Coordinates of C-alpha atoms and ligand atoms in Angstrom, one line a residue:
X865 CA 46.8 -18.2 14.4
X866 CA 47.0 -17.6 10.7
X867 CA 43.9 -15.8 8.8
X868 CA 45.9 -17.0 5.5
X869 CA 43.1 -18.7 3.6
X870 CA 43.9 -22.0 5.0
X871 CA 40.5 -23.4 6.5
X872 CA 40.2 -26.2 8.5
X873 CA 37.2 -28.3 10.3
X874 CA 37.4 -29.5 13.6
X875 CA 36.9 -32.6 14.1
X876 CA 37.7 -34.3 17.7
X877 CA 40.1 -31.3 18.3
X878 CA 42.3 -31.7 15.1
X879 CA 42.1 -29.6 11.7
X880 CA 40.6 -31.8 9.5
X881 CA 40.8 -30.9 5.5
X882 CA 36.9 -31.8 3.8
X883 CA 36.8 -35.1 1.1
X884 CA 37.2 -31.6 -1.5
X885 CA 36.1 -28.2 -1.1
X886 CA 34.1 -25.4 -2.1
X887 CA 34.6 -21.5 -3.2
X888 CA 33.4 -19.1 -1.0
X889 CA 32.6 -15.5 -2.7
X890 CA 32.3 -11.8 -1.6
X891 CA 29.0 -10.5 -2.1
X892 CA 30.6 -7.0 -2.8
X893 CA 32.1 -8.1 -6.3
X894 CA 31.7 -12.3 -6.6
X895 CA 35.1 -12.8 -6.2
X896 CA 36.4 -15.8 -4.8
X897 CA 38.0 -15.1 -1.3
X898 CA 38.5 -19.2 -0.1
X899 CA 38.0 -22.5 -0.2
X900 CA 35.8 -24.5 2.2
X901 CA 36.2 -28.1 3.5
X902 CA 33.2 -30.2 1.7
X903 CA 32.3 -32.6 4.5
X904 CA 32.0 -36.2 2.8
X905 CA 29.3 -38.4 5.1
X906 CA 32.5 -40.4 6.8
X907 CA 33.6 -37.2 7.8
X908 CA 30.4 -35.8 9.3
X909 CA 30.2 -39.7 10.8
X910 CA 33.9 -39.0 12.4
X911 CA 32.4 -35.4 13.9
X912 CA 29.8 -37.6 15.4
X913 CA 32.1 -39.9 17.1
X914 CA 34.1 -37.5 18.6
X915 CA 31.2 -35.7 20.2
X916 CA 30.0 -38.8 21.8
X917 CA 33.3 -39.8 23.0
X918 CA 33.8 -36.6 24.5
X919 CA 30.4 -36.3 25.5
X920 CA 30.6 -38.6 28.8
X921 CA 33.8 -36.6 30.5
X922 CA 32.1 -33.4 29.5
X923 CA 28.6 -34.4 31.1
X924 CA 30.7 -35.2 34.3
X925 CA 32.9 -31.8 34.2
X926 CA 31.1 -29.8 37.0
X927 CA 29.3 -26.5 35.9
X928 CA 32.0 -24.1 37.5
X929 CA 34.3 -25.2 35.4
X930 CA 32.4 -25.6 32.2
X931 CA 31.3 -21.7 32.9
X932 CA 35.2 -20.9 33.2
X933 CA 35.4 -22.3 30.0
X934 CA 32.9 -20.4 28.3
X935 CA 34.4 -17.0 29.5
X936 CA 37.9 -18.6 28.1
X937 CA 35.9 -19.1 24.8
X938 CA 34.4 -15.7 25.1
X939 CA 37.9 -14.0 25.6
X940 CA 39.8 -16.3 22.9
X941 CA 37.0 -15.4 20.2
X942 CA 37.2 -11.4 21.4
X943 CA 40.9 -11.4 21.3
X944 CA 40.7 -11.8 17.7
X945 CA 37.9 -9.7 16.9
X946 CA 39.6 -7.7 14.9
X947 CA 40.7 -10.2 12.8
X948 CA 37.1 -12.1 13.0
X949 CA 35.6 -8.5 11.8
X950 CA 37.7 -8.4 8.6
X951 CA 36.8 -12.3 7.7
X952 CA 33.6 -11.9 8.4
X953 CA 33.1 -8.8 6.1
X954 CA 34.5 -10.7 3.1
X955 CA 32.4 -13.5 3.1
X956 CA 29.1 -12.1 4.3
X957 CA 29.4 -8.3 2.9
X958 CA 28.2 -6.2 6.2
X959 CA 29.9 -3.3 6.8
X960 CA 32.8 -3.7 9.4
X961 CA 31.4 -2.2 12.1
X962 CA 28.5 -4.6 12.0
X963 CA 30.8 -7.3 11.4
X964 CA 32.7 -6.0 14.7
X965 CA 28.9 -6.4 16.7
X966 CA 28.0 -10.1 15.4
X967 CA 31.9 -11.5 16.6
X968 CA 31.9 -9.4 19.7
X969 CA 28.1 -9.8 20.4
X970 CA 29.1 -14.0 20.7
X971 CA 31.7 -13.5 22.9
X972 CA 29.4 -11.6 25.1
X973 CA 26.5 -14.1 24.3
X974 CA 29.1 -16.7 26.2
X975 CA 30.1 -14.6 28.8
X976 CA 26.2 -13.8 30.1
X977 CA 24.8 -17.7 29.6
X978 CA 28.1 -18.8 32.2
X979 CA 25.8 -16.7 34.1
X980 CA 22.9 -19.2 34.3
X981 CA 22.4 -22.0 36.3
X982 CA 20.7 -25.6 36.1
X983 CA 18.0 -25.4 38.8
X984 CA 17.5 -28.5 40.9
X985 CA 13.5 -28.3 42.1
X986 CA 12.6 -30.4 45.1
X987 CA 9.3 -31.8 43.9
X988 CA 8.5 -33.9 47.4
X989 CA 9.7 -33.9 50.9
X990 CA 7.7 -35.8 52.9
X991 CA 8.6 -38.5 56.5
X992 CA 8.1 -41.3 53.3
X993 CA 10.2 -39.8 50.7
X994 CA 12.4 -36.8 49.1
X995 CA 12.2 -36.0 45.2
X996 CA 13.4 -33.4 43.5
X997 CA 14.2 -32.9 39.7
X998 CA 17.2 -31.9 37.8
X999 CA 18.1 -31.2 34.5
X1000 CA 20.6 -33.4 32.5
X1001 CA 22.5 -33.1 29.5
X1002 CA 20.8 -34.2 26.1
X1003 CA 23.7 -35.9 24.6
X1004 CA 25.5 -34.6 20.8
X1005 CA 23.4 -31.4 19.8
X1006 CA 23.8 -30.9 16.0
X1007 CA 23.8 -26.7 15.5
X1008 CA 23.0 -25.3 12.0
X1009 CA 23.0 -21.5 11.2
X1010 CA 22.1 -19.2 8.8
X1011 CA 24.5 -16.9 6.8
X1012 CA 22.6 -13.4 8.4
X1013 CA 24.9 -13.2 11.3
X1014 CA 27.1 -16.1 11.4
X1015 CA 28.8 -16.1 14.4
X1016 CA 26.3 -14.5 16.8
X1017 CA 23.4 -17.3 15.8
X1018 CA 26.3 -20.2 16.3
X1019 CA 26.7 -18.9 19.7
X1020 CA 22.9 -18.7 20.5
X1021 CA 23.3 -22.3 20.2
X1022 CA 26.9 -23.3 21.6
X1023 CA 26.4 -21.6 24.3
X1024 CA 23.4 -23.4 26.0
X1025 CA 24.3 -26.0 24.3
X1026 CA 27.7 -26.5 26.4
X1027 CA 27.0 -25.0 29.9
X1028 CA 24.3 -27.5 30.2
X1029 CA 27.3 -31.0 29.1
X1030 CA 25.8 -31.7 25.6
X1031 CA 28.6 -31.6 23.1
X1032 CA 27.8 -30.2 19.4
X1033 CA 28.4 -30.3 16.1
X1034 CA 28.6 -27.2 14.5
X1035 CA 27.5 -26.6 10.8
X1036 CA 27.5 -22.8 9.4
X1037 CA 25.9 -22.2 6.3
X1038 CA 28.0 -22.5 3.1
X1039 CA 27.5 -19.3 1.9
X1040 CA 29.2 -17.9 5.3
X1041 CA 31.8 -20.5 6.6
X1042 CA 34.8 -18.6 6.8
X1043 CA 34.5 -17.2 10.1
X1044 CA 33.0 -20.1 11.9
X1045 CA 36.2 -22.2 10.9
X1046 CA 38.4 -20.0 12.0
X1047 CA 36.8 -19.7 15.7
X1048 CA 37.0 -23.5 15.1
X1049 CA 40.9 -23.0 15.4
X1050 CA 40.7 -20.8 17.8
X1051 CA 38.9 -22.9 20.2
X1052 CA 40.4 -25.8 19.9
X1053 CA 43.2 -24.5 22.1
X1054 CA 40.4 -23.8 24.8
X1055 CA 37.6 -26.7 24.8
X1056 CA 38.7 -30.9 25.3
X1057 CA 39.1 -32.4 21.8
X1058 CA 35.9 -33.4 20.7
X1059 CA 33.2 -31.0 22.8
X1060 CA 32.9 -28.6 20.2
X1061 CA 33.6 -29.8 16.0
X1062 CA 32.8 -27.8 13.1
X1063 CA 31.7 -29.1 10.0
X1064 CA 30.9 -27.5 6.5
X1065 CA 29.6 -28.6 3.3
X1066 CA 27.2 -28.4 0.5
X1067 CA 23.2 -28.7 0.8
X1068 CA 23.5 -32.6 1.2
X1069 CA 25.1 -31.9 4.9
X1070 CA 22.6 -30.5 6.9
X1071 CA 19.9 -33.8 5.8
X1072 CA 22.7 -36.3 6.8
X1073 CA 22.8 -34.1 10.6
X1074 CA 19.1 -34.0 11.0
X1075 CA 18.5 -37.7 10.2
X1076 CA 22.0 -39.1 12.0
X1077 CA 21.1 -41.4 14.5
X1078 CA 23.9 -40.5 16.7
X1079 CA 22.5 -37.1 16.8
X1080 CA 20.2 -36.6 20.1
X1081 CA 18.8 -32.8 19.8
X1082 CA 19.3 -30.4 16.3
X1083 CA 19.1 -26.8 17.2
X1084 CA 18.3 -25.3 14.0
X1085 CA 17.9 -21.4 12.7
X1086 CA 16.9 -20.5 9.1
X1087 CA 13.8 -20.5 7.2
X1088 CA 10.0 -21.3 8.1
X1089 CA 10.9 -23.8 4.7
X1090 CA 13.6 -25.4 6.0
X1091 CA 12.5 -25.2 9.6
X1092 CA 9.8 -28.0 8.2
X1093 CA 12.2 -30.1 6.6
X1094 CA 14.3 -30.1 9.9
X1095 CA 11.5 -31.2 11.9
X1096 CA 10.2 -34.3 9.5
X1097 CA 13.2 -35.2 9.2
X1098 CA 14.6 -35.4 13.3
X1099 CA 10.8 -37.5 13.4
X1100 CA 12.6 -40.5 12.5
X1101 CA 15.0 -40.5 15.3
X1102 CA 12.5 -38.6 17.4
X1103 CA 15.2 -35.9 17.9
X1104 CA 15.1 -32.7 20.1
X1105 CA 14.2 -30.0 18.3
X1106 CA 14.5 -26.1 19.2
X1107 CA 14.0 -23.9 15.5
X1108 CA 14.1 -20.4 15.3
X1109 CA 12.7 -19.4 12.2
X1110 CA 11.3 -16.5 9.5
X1111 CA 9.5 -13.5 9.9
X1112 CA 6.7 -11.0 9.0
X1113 CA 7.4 -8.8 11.7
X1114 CA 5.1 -5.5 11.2
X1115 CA 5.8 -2.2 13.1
X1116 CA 2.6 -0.1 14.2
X1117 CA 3.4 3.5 14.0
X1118 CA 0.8 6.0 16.2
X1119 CA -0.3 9.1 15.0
X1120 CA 1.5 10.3 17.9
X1121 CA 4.9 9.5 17.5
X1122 CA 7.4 12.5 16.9
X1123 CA 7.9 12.0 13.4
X1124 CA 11.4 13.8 12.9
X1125 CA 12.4 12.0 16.2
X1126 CA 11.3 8.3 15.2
X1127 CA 12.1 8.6 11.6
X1128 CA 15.7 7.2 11.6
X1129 CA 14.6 4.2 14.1
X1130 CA 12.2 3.3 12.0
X1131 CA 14.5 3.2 8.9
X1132 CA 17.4 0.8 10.9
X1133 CA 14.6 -1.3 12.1
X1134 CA 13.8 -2.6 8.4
X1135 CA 17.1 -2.0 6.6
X1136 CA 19.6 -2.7 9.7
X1137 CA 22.0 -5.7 8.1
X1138 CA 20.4 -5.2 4.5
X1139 CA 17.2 -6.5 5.8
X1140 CA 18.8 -9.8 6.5
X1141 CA 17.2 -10.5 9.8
X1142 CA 14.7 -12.5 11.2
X1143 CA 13.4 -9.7 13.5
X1144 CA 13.7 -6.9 10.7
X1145 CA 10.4 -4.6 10.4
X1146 CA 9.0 -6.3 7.1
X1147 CA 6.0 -4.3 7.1
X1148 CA 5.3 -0.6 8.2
X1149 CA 1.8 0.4 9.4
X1150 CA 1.6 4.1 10.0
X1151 CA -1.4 6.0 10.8
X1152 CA -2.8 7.5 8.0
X1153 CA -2.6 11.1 9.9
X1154 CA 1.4 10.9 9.8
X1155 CA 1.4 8.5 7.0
X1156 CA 2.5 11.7 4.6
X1157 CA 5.8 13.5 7.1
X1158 CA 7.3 9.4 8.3
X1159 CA 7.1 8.7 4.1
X1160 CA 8.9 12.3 3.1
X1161 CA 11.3 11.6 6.3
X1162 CA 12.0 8.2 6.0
X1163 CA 12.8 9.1 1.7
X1164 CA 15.1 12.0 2.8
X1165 CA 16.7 9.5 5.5
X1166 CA 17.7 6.9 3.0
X1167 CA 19.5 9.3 0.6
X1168 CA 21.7 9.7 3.6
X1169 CA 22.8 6.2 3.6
X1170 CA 26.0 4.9 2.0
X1171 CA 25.3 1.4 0.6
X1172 CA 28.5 -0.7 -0.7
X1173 CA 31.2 -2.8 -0.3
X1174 CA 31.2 -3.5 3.8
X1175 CA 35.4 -3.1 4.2
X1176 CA 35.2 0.3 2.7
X1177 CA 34.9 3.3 5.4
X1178 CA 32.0 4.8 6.1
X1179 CA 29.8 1.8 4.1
X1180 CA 26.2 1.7 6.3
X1181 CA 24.5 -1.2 4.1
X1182 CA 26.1 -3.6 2.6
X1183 CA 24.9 -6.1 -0.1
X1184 CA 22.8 -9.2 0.0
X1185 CA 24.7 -11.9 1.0
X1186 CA 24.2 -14.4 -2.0
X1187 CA 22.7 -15.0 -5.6
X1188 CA 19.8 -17.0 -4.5
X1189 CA 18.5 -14.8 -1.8
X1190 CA 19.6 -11.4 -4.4
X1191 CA 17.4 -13.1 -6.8
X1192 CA 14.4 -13.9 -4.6
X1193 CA 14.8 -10.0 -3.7
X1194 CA 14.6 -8.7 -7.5
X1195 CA 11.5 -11.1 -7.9
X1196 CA 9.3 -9.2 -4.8
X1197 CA 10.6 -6.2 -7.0
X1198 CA 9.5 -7.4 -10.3
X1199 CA 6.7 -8.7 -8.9
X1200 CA 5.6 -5.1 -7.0
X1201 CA 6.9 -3.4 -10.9
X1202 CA 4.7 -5.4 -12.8
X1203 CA 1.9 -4.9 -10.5
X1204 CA 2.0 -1.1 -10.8
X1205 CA 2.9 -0.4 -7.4
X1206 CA 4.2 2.9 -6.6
X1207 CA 7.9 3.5 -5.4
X1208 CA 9.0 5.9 -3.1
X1209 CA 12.8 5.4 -3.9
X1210 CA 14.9 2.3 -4.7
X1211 CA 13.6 -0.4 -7.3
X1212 CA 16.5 -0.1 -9.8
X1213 CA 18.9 -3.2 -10.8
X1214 CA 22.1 -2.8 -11.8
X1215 CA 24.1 -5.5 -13.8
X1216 CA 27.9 -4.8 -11.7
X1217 CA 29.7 -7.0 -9.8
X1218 CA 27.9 -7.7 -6.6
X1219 CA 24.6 -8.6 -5.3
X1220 CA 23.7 -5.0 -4.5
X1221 CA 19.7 -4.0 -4.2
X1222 CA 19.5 -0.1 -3.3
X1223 CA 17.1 0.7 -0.2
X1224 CA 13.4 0.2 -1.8
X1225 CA 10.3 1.8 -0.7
X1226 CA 6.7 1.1 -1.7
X1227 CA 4.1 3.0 -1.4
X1228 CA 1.1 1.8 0.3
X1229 CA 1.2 -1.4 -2.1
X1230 CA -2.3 -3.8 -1.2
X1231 CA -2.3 -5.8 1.4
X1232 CA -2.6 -9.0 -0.4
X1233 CA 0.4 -8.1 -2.1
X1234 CA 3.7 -10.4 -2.4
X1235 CA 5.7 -8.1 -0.8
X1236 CA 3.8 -7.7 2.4
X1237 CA 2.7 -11.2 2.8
X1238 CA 5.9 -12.9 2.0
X1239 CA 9.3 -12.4 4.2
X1240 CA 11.6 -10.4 2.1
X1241 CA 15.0 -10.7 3.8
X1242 CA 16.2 -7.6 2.0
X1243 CA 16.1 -4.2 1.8
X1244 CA 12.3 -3.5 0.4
X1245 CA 9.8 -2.2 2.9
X1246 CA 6.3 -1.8 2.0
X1247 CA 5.2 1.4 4.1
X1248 CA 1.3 0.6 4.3
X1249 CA -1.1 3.1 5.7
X1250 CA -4.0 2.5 8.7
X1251 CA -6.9 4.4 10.1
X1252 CA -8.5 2.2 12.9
X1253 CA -6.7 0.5 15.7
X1254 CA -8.3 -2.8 15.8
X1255 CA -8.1 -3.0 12.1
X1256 CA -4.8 -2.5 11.7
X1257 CA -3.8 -5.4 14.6
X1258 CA -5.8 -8.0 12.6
X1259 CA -3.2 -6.9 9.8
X1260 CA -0.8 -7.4 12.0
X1261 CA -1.7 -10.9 13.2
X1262 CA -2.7 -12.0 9.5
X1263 CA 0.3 -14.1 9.1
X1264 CA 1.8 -17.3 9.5
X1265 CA 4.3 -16.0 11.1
X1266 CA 4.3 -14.5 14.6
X1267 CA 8.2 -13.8 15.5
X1268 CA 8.3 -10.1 16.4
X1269 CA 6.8 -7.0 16.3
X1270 CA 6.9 -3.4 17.4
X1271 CA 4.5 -0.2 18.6
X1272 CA 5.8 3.1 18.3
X1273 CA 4.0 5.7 20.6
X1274 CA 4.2 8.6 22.8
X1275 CA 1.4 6.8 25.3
X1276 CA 3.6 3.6 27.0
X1277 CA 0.2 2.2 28.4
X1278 CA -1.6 2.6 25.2
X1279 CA 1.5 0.4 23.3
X1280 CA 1.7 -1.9 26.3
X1281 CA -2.2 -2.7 25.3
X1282 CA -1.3 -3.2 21.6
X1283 CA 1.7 -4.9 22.5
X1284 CA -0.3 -7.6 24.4
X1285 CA -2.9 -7.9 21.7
X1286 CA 0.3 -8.8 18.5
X1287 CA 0.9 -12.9 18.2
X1288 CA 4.3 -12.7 18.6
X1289 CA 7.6 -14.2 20.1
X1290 CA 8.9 -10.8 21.1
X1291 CA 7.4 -7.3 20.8
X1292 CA 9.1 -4.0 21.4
X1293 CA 7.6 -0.5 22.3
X1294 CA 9.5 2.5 20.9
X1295 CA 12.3 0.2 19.3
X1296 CA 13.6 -2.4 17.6
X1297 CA 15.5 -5.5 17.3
X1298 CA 16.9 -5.5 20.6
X1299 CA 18.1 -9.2 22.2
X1300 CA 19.3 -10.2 25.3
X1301 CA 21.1 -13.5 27.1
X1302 CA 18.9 -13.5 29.7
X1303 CA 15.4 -12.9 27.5
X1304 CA 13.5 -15.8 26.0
X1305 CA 13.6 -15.1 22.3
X1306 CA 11.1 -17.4 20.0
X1307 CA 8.3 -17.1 17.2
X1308 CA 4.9 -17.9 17.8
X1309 CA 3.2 -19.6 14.8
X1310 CA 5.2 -21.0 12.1
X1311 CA 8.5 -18.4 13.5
X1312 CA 9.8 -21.6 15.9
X1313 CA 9.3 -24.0 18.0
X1314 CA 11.2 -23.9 21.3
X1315 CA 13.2 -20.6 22.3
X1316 CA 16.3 -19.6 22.8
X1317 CA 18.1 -17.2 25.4
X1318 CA 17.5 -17.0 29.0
X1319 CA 16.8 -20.3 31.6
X1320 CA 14.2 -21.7 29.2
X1321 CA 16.3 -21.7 26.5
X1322 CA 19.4 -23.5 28.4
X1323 CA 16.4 -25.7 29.8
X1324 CA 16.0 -26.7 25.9
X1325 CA 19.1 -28.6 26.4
X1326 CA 18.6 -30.7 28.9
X1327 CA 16.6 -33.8 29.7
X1328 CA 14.6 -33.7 32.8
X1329 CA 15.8 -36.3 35.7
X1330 CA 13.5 -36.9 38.7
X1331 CA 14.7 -39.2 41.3
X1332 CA 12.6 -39.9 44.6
X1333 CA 14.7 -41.2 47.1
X1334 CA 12.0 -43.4 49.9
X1335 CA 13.1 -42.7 52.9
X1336 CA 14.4 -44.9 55.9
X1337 CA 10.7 -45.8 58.4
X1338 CA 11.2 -43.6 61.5
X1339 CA 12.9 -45.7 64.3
X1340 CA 9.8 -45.8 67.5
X1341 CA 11.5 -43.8 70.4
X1342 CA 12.2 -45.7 73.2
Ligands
NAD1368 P1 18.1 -21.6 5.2 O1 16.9 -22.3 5.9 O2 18.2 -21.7 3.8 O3 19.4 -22.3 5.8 C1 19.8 -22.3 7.2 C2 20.8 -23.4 7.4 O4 20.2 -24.7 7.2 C3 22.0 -23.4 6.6 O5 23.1 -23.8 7.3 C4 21.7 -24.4 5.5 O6 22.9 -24.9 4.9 C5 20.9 -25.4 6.3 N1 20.0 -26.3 5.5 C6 19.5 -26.1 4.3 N2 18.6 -27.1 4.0 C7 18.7 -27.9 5.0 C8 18.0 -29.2 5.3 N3 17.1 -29.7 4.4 N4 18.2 -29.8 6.5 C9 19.1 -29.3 7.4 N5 19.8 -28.1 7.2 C10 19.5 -27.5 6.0 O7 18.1 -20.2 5.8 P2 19.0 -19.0 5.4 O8 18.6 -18.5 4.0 O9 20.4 -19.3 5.7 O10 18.6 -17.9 6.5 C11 17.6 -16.9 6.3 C12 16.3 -17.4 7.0 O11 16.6 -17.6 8.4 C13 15.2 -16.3 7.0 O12 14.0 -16.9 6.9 C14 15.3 -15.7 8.5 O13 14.1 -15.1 8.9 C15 15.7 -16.9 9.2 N6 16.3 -16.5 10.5 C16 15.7 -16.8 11.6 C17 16.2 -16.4 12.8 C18 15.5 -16.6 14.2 O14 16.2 -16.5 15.2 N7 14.2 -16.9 14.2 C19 17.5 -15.8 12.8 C20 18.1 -15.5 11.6 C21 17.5 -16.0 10.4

């Protein structure tokens, strides 16, 4: 295995080079670090035909062995981690450690779904019949994924995607395609040619997936925008679709929290990866009785953290991971700046090398605003302040979005009520962010359609099959 620059797709278990190719840059000083394969159409078509050719052999391989080779994936992809880790730090700027949790965090996102089974429900059994239902593969799942966390997002989608016998083609974004390649390599010593091919391109690739006809489900994760786009556009072939899309989550803050205790949670929850992720705390509503110590803690907390270049030691934040998101970033900012809102710390630009936006806090900013109504997907938190209870969940809810959200509170039962009263995929009580195989993960609203994680998201990959079997009359007793 060489990690020499030299990226390949994977097309029908062969290294394929693209039609041309494409610079990839690090978003810690814009420097060119590789070039990527630029899929041409033929070559997307070639993906295609590979899957379905491999998909009938891989339908038939029984689940046992389609689970032993998801733990092989899991330990081929782990085995390099260290490698992964450095590759995935140049392209996508997180800090190593980080980088460490997204390759490693796939591998064990393999390992726990070989855990799951295909349930087979028996749906009659009567002296005239037996029925039961099963769950089949789908057919070719097309898998696109955002440039947040690369690898871990792929494997939210390979990983159902395979134990259930569809085969997949694999697209990573192109501002993060580095890594996915490379597993690429790595796994085409482990899956049959053809089950799993990677393809990468420019913005004219993902359209050609979601309208291919010899597509049969796309599995999508990216933005609420895009999300649209996905769906109209699988209409036409009436595709499968399962997206996982943007966020608003808000975090309710009691009055009584430990501040001193809570204060650093709070501060991972929105800035953890940047603020590049779906289930980042976007807005803060603390009670108006703690509102003063959480805004002097969480200040004093982010003075603390070292913000640069994600390969260097001791880096906690690293930079946003690409020119167009950095610039839809410095607009909120502009936008909060021209407004007259007040910051807490952060705001400042800086015209060096790098898309670097330091840790931003506004103060109590209106709740119209841009920056609490829009998703941000960086590092500017709008801390916003509430009195009453109920009021404060209608803020909550007042969004298009409904992906996640969080309570913070000494009184479990109290946050359990909240919790039950927020519109959301996911909610957690006294933390953040935290995802598991075997938990359905999926936005309410305009956050998703479809889940992921758990039975009902392998479930998402499969067709249902009932058959009723009529059975023999009885023979009359002599
Ligand atoms: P994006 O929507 O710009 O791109 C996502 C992927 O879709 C990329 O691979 C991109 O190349 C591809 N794409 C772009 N246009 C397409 C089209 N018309 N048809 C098909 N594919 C197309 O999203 P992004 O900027 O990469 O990611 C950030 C967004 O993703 C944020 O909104 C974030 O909240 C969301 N996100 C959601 C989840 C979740 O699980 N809900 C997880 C991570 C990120």
């Amino acid at each position: 295995m060489r990690f020499d620059g030299d990226y390949t797709m994977t097309i029908g278990g062969q290294g394929v080079a693209g039609a041309s190719s494409f610079d990839v840059l690090n978003p810690a000083n814009e420097q060119v670090i590789g070039q990527a394969p630029d899929a041409s159409r033929e070559q997307l078509d070639e993906a295609v035909a590979a899957a379905r050719k491999a998909f009938p052999a891989w339908a038939a391989t029984p689940i046992a062995k389609r689970k032993e080779l998801l733990l092989a994936m899991a330990g081929a992809i782990a085995a390099k981690g260290e490698d992964l880790k450095r590759l995935l730090t140049s392209e996508q700027g997180k800090p190593h450690g980080d980088a460490f949790g997204d390759v490693m965090g796939g591998a064990y996102w393999l390992q726990a779904t070989a855990s799951l089974d295909l349930p087979v429900t028996v749906v009659e059994d009567t002296a005239e019949r037996r029925g039961e239902t099963r769950h089949v593969p789908i057919g070719v799942v097309g898998a696109i994924a955002p440039w947040n966390f690369p690898v871990i997002l792929a494997m939210f989608k390979l990983a159902p995607a395979l134990l259930a016998g569809n085969t997949v083609v694999l697209k990573p974004s192109p501002f993060t395609p580095l890594t996915t390649l490379k597993i690429g390599e790595i796994l085409r010593d482990v899956l049959p040619p053809g089950v799993l091919n990677i393809v990468t391109g420019g913005d004219a690739l993902g359209p050609w997936m979601t309208s291919h006809p010899g597509i049969d489900k796309v599995s999508f994760t990216g933005s609420t925008q895009t999300g649209r786009k996905v769906m109209e556009s699988a209409a036409s072939t009436l595709k499968r679709v399962t997206l996982e899309l943007g966020g608003n989550d808000a975090a309710i803050v009691m009055p009584d929290v430990d501040v001193a205790a809570v204060a650093e949670q709070l501060f991972w929850a929105a800035f953890r990866n940047t603020g590049q992720i779906c289930i980042a705390t976007k807005r803060m509503y603390v009670h108006k009785d703690i509102y003063e110590p959480l805004k002097e803690a969480l200040v004093a907390y982010a003075a603390t953290v070292k913000m640069g270049d994600g390969a260097e030691q001791g880096t906690q934040m690293g930079p946003i991971q690409n020119r167009l998101q950095y610039a839809r970033v410095l607009d909120l900012i502009a936008d909060a700046k021209a407004k007259g809102y007040k910051f807490l710390v952060g705001g400042e630009t800086s015209t060096a090398p790098g898309y670097f936006v330091p840790v931003t806090i506004i103060d109590n900013p209106p709740e119209d605003s841009r920056i609490v109504q829009e998703e941000q997907f960086g590092p500017v938190l709008p801390l916003l302040k509430f009195d009453d209870l109920d009021e404060v969940i209608g803020r909550a809810n007042a969004s298009d979005y409904g992906l996640g959200g969080s309570v913070w509170s000494a009184d479990e039962d109290k946050a359990l009520e909240i919790a039950s009263r927020l519109a959301t995929g996911t909610v957690w009580i006294n933390e953040s962010q935290h995802l598991s195989p075997l938990a359905a993960f999926g936005g309410h609203k305009q956050s998703g359609v479809g889940v992921e994680g758990a039975l009902e998201g392998l479930l998402e990959y499969t067709n249902t099959q009932t058959v009723f079997v009529k059975k023999k009359a009885a023979q009359p007793v002599a």
